[in-house]
XYZ file of C-alpha atoms in Angstrom:
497
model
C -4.050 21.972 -0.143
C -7.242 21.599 -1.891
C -9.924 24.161 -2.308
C -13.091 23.431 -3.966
C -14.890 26.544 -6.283
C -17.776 26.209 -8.394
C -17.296 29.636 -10.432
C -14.768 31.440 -11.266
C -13.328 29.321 -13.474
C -11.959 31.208 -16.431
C -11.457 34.672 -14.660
C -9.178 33.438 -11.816
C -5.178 33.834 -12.769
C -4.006 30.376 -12.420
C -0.740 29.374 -12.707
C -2.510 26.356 -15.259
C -5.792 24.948 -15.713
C -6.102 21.013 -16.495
C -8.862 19.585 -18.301
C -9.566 15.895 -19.320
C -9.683 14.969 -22.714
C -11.958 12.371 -24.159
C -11.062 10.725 -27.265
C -14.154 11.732 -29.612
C -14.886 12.421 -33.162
C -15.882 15.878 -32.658
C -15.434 18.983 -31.764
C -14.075 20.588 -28.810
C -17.189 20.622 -26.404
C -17.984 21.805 -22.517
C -15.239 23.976 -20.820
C -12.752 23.058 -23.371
C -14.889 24.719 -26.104
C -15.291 27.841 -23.998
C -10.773 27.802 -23.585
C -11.213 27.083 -27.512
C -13.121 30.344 -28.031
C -10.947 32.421 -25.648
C -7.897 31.575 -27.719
C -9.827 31.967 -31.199
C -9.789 28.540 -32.219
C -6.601 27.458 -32.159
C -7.426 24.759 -29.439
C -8.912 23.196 -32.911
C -6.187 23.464 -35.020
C -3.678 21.892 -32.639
C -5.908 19.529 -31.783
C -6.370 18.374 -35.510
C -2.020 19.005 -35.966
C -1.934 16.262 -33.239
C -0.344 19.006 -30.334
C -3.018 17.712 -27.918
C -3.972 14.153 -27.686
C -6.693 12.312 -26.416
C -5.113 9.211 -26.187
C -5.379 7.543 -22.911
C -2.694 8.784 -20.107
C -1.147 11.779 -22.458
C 0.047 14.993 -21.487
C -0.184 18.048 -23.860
C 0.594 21.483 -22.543
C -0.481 24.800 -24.085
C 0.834 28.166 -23.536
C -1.990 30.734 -23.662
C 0.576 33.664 -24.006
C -1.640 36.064 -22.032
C -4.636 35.980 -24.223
C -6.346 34.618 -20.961
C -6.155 35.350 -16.965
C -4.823 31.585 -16.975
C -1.197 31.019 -18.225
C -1.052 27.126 -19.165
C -3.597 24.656 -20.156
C -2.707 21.091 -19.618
C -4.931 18.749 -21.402
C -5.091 15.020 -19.952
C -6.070 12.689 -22.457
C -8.179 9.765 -21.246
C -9.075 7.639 -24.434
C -12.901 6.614 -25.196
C -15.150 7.884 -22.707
C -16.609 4.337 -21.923
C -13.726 2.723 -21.117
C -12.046 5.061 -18.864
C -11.751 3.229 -15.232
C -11.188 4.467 -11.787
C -8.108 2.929 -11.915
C -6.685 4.661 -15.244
C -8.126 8.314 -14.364
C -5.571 7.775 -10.871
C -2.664 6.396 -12.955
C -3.335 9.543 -15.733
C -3.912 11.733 -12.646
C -0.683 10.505 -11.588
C 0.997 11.589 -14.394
C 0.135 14.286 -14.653
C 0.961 15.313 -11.032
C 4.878 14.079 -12.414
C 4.201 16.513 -14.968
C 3.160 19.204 -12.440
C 6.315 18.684 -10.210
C 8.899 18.493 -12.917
C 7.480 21.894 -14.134
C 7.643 23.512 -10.835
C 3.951 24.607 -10.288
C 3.223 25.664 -7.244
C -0.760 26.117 -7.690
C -2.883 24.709 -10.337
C -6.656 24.314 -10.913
C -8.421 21.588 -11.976
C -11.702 20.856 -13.970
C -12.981 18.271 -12.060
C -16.210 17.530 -14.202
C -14.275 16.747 -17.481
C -12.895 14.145 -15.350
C -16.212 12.055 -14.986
C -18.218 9.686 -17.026
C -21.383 7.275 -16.090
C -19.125 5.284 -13.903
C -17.194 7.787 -12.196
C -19.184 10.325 -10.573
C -17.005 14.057 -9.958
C -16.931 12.413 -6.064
C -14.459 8.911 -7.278
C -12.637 11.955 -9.344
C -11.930 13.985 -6.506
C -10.831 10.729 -4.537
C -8.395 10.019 -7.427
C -7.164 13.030 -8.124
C -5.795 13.300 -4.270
C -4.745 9.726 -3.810
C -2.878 10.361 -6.964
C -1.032 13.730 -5.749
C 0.373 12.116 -3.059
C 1.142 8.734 -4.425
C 2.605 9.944 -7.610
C 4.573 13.022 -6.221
C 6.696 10.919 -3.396
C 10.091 10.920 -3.508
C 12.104 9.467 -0.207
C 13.973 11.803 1.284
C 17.541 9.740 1.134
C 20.719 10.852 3.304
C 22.092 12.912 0.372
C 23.551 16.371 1.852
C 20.729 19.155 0.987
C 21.454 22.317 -1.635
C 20.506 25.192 -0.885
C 17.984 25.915 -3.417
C 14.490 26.432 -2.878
C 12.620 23.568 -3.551
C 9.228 23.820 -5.204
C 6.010 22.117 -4.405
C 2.701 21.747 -5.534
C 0.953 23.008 -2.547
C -2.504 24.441 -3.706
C -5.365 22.721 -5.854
C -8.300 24.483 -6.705
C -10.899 22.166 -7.958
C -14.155 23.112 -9.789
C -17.194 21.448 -10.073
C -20.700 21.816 -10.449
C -20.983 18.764 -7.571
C -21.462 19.548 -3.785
C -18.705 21.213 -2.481
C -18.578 19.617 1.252
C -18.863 15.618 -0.870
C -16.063 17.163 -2.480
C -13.835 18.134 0.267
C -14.419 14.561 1.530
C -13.659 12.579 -1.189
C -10.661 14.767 -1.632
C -9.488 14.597 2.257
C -10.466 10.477 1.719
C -7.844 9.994 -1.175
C -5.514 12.281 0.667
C -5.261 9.877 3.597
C -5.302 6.955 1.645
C -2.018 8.319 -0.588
C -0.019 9.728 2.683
C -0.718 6.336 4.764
C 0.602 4.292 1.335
C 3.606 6.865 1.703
C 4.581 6.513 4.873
C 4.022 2.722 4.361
C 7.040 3.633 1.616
C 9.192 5.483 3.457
C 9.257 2.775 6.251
C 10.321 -0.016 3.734
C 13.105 2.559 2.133
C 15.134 3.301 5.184
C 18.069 1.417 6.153
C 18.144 -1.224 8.580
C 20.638 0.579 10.484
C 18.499 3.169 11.279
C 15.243 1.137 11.637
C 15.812 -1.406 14.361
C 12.793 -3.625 16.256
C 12.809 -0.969 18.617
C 12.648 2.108 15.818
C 9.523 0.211 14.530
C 8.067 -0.083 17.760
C 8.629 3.471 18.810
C 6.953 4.102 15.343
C 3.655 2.035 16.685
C 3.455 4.384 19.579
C 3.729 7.125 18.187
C 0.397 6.412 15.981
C -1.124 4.833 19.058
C -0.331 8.509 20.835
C -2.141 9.899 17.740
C -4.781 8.014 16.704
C -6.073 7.035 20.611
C -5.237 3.495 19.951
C -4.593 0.735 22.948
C -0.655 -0.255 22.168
C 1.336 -3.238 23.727
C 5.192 -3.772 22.994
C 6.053 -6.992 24.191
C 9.577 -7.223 25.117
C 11.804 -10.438 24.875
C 11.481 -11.378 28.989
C 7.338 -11.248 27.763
C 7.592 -13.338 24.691
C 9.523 -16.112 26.850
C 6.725 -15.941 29.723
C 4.291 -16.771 26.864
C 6.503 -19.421 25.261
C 6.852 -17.570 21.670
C 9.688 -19.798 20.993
C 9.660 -19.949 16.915
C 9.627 -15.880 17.287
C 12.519 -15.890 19.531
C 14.455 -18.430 17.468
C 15.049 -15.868 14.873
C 15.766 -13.494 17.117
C 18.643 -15.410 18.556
C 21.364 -14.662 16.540
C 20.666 -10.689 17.100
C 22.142 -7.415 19.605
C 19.092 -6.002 18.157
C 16.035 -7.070 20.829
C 12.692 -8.075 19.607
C 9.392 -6.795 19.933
C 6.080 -7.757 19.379
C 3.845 -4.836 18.615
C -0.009 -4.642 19.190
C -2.102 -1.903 17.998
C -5.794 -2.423 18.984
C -8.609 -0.160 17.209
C -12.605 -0.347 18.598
C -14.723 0.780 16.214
C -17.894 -0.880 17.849
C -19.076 -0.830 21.515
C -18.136 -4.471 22.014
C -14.777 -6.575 21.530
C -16.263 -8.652 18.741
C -15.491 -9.568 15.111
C -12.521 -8.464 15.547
C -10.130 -7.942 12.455
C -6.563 -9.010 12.577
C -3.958 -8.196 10.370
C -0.318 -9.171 11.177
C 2.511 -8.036 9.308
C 6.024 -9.443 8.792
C 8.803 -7.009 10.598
C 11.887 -8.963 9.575
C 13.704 -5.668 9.658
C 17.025 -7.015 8.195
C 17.356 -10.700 6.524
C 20.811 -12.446 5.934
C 19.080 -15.353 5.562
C 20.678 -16.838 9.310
C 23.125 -20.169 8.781
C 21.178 -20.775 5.703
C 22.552 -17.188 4.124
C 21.612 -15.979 1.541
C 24.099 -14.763 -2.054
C 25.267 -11.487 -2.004
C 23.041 -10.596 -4.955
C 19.787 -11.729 -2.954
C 20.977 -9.907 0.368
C 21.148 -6.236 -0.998
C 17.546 -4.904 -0.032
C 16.870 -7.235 2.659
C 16.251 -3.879 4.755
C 12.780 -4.083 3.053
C 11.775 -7.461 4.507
C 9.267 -5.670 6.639
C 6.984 -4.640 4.356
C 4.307 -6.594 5.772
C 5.022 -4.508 8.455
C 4.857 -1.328 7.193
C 1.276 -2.471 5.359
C -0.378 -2.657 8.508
C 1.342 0.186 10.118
C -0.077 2.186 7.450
C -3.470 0.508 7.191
C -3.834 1.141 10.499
C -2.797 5.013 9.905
C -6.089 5.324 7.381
C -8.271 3.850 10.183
C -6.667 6.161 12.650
C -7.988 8.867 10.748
C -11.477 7.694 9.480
C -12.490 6.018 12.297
C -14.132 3.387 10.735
C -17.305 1.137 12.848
C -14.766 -1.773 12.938
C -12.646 -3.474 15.716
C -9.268 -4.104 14.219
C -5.989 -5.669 16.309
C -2.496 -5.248 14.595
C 0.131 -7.275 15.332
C 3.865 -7.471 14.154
C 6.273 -9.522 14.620
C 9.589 -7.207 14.701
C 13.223 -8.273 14.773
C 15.948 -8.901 12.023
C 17.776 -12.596 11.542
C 21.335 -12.421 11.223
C 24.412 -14.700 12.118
C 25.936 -15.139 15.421
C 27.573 -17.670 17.613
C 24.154 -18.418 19.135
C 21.664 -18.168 15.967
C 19.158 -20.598 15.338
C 20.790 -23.499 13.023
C 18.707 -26.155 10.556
C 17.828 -29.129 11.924
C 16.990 -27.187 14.943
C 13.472 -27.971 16.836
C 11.882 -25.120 18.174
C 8.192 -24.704 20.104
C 5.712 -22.284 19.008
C 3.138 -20.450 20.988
C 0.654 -22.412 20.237
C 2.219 -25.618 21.611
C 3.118 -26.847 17.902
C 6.599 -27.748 17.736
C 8.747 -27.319 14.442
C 11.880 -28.784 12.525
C 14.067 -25.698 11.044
C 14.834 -26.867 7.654
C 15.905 -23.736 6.469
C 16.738 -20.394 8.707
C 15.804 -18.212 5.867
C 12.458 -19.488 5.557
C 12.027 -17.321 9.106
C 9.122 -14.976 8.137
C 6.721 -17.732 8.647
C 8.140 -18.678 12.203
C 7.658 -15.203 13.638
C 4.406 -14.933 11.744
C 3.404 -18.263 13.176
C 3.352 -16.757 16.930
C 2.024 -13.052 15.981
C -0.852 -15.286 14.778
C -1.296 -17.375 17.431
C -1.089 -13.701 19.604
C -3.634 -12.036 17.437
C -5.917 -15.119 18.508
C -5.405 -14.424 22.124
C -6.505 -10.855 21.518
C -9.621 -12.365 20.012
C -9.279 -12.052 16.223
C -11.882 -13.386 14.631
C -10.519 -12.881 10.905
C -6.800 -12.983 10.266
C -5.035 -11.265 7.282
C -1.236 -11.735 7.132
C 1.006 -9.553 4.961
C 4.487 -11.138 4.105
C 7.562 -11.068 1.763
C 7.688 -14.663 2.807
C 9.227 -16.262 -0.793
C 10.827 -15.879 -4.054
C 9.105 -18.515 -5.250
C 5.873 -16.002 -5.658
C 7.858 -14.214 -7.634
C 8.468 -16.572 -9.773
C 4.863 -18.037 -10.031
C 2.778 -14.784 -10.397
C 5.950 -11.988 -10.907
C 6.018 -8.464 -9.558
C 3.079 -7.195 -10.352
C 0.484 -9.649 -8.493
C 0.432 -10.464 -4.923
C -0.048 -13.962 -4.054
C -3.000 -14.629 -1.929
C -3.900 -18.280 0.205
C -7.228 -18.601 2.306
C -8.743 -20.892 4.238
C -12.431 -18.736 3.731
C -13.910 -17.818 0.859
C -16.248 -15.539 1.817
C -13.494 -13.322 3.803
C -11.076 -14.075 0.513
C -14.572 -12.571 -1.823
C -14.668 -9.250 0.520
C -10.556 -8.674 0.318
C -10.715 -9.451 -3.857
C -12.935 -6.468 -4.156
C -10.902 -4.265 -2.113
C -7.907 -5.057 -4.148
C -10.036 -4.886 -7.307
C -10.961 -1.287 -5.716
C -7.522 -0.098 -5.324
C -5.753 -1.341 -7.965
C -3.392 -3.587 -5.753
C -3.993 -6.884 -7.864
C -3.913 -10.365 -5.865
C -3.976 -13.981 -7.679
C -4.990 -16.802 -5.151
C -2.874 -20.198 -4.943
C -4.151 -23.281 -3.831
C -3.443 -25.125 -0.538
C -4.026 -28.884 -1.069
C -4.384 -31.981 1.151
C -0.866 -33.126 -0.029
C 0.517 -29.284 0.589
C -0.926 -29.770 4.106
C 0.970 -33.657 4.348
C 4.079 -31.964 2.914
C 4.436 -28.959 6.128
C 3.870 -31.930 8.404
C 6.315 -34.205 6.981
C 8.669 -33.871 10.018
C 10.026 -36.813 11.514
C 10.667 -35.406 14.804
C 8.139 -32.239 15.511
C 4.501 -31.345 14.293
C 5.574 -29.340 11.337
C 8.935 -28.769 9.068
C 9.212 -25.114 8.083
C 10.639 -25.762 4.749
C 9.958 -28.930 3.256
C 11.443 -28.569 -0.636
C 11.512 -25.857 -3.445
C 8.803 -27.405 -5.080
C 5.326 -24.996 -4.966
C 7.548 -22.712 -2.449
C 5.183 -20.025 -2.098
C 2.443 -22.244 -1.171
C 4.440 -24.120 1.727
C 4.792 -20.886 3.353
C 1.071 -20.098 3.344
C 0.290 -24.100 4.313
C 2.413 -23.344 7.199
C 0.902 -20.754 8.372
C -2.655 -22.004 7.876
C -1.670 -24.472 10.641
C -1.273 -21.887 13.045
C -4.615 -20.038 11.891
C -6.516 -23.118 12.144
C -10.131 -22.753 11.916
C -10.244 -18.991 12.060
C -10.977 -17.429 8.938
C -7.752 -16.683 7.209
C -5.671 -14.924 4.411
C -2.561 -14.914 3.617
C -0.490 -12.318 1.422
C 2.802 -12.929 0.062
C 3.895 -9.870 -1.274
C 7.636 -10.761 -2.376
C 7.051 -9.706 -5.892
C 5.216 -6.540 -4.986
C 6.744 -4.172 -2.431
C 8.901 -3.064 -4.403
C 9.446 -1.811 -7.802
C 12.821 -1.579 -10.028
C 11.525 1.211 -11.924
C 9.420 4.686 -12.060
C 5.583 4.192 -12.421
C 2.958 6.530 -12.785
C 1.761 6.441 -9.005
C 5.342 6.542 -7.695
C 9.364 6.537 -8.251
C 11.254 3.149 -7.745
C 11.949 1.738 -4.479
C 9.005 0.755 -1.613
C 5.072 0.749 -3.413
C 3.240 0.627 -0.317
C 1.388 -2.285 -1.496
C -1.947 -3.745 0.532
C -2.051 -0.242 2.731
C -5.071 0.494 0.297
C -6.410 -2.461 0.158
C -6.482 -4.165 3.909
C -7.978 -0.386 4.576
C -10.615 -0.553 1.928
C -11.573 -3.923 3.450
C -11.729 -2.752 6.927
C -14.085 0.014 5.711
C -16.459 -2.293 3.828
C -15.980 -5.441 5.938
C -19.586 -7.287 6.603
């Protein structure tokens, strides 16, 4: 897909060149002054007439009407020079790539070294040009009956740059991996429940484990009862669908130690159980795994770059519907870990599966523990869909996964977990813990809840209600599934200290 030149340039016959565009109050300079002179100056004059912008994110296209070997120059404006971010040259990379697609271009080249400044070096351009490709140019595949014309694809980049050309290649390859993972992370969390069971999900797992060399464990529900998961299997109780707990296991060092664990929610459909939800909140309940899909996907990026980390995913997989023998409120179920728990609401389930994937992660000798949930609507309605809300019980391991997110754009807000949020989760009469103990500070019951389970092992948890999934198009991506926290639990595992 991507080949990296350092000459060549302006003799090759592209089907377009693209060149960023710093806002500036002067003339035409560097390799857009040479395309300037080439086409007698008229890059000037439609500069000045306003034809090509500048301005941060726009996308001006010039036909060069065979005065050059090159037949289209798309100019990518990226505003003043010293404020251009990592994160804005992806999001104008990204759309531009929509750009690219909805004009059909099959092969384009790219002037990687317009794309730079003192904070982004042409190796960070490279990795956001390719994250951005694949992240902005993903479209699910749907059930839709196929036509039978062509389809067109973007399939070759040639980049130039004056930087090395094998740093290149694996920055590029980097931000490849990074934007397929995120998009299979997507295409999990698009596809109907029907069609992506407990079992699908597993089968999914071993299929990475088969490719990436990692140890895999599928627990089945005769397993889980041996071990006493009994808040898992309480929302499994009302399914035909079995359960599985899935463990993927990654060592990146020559000893089982400081080991990362990151659990993900698999709730694969969610009626809500007894407590049921409105129709209106029901409809895309088949993306309640999305958790799930995070990790799987995380887990596809170490696959491939192997980082010097031991990392143990675990997921809690099974949907909660309605039957003559689903779990009811008022029920009192036992956990794993010997904690016993008053159901005060069957929709508040994620956190009851989570509680013994946690407890499991332990017993494969997590040291850390990151959770990834759509555990409430009432994140949503504290931080809204663009933030992810984050609880910890460790600030230094809450410091490292801030600057991942800060890295990949995936922005997380932390929420508190007080003494009295602690009294409230343990305000059961009857058991140790009540798994829904009022609408008041929602969110933050869940994540209380859960820290009782984690304990004194360094913890995290992500509620990411608000954010795995969008209502509308966005440069990095169409609406539906965003693939949120692949990046970033990835990012972490890389840097992790």
């Amino acid at each position: 897909m991507f080949t990296v030149k350092q000459d060549g340039l302006f003799d090759a016959p592209h089907e377009a060149v693209v060149i960023g565009l710093f806002d500036k109050n002067q003339p035409l300079s560097g390799i857009a002054a040479k395309w300037n002179e080439q086409l007698n100056g008229q890059l000037t004059i439609l500069l000045k007439e306003g034809d090509i912008s500048a301005k941060k994110k726009r996308i001006s296209k010039v036909h060069t009407l065979g005065q050059t070997a090159v037949k289209r120059l798309y100019f990518v404006g990226l505003g003043k020079e010293e404020e251009l971010t990592f994160e804005v040259l992806r999001e104008a990379f990204g759309k531009l790539f929509k750009t690219l697609k909805e004009a059909k271009l099959t092969e384009v080249a790219v002037a990687l070294d317009t794309f730079t400044n003192e904070r982004i070096d042409a190796n960070e351009a490279a990795h956001a040009l390719s994250e951005a490709l694949l992240l902005a140019t993903y479209q699910f595949a749907g059930y839709k009956q196929k036509t039978n014309e062509p389809e067109k694809k973007l399939e070759n980049i040639a980049i130039y740059t004056e930087a090395d050309q094998s740093e290149i290649e694996a920055s590029a390859f980097v931000g490849r991996v990074y934007g397929k993972a995120t998009n299979s992370a997507r295409t999990l969390v698009n596809t109907p429940s029907n069609l992506l069971t407990a079992t699908d999900l597993a089968n999914y797992a071993v299929k990475l484990a088969q490719k990436y060399d990692f140890e895999c464990e599928i627990l089945e529900k005769d397993d889980m009862e041996k071990l006493g998961m009994g808040a898992f299997l309480a929302v499994n109780k009302g399914s035909t669908e079995p359960p599985k707990m899935i463990v993927l296991k990654y060592q990146g060092k020559e000893t089982w130690e400081n080991v990362i664990g990151l659990i993900g929610k698999g709730v694969t459909f969610d009626t809500g159980g007894y407590s049921i939800k409105p129709r209106e909140s029901m409809v895309d309940m088949k993306t309640d795994m999305a958790g799930a899909a995070a990790v799987l996907g995380a887990m596809e990026i170490i696959g491939e770059l192997r980082p010097e980390q031991n990392v143990v995913a675990v997921i809690p997989a099974t949907d909660n519907v309605i039957s003559g023998d689903a779990f009811k409120p008022d029920d009192v179920i036992t956990s794993m870990s010997g904690k016993t728990i008053e159901v005060k609401n069957t929709d508040a389930e994620g956190r009851l599966i989570l509680a013994d994937a946690i407890t499991y992660a332990k017993h494969h000798g997590a040291n850390y523990l990151i959770d990834v949930a759509t555990l409430t609507g009432g994140v949503i309605v504290a931080l809204g869909v663009h933030t992810t809300g984050a609880m910890t019980n460790d600030e230094a391991l809450f410091e490292q996964l801030l600057e991942a997110s800060i890295e990949t754009g995936e922005f997380i807000w932390r929420l508190p977990i007080t003494e009295k949020d602690k009294e409230r989760v343990r305000s059961s009469k009857i058991a140790d813990l009540n798994n829904s103990p009022g609408r008041e500070g929602h969110a933050i019951m869940g994540g209380a809840f859960l820290a009782e389970f984690a304990e004194d092992t360094p913890w995290i948890h992500l509620d990411i209600a608000g954010t795995s999934v969008t209502s509308k198009e966005h440069d990095l991506g169409p609406a539906g599934a965003t693939g949120v926290m692949v990046r970033t639990l990835a990012t972490l595992v890389e840097r992790f200290e």
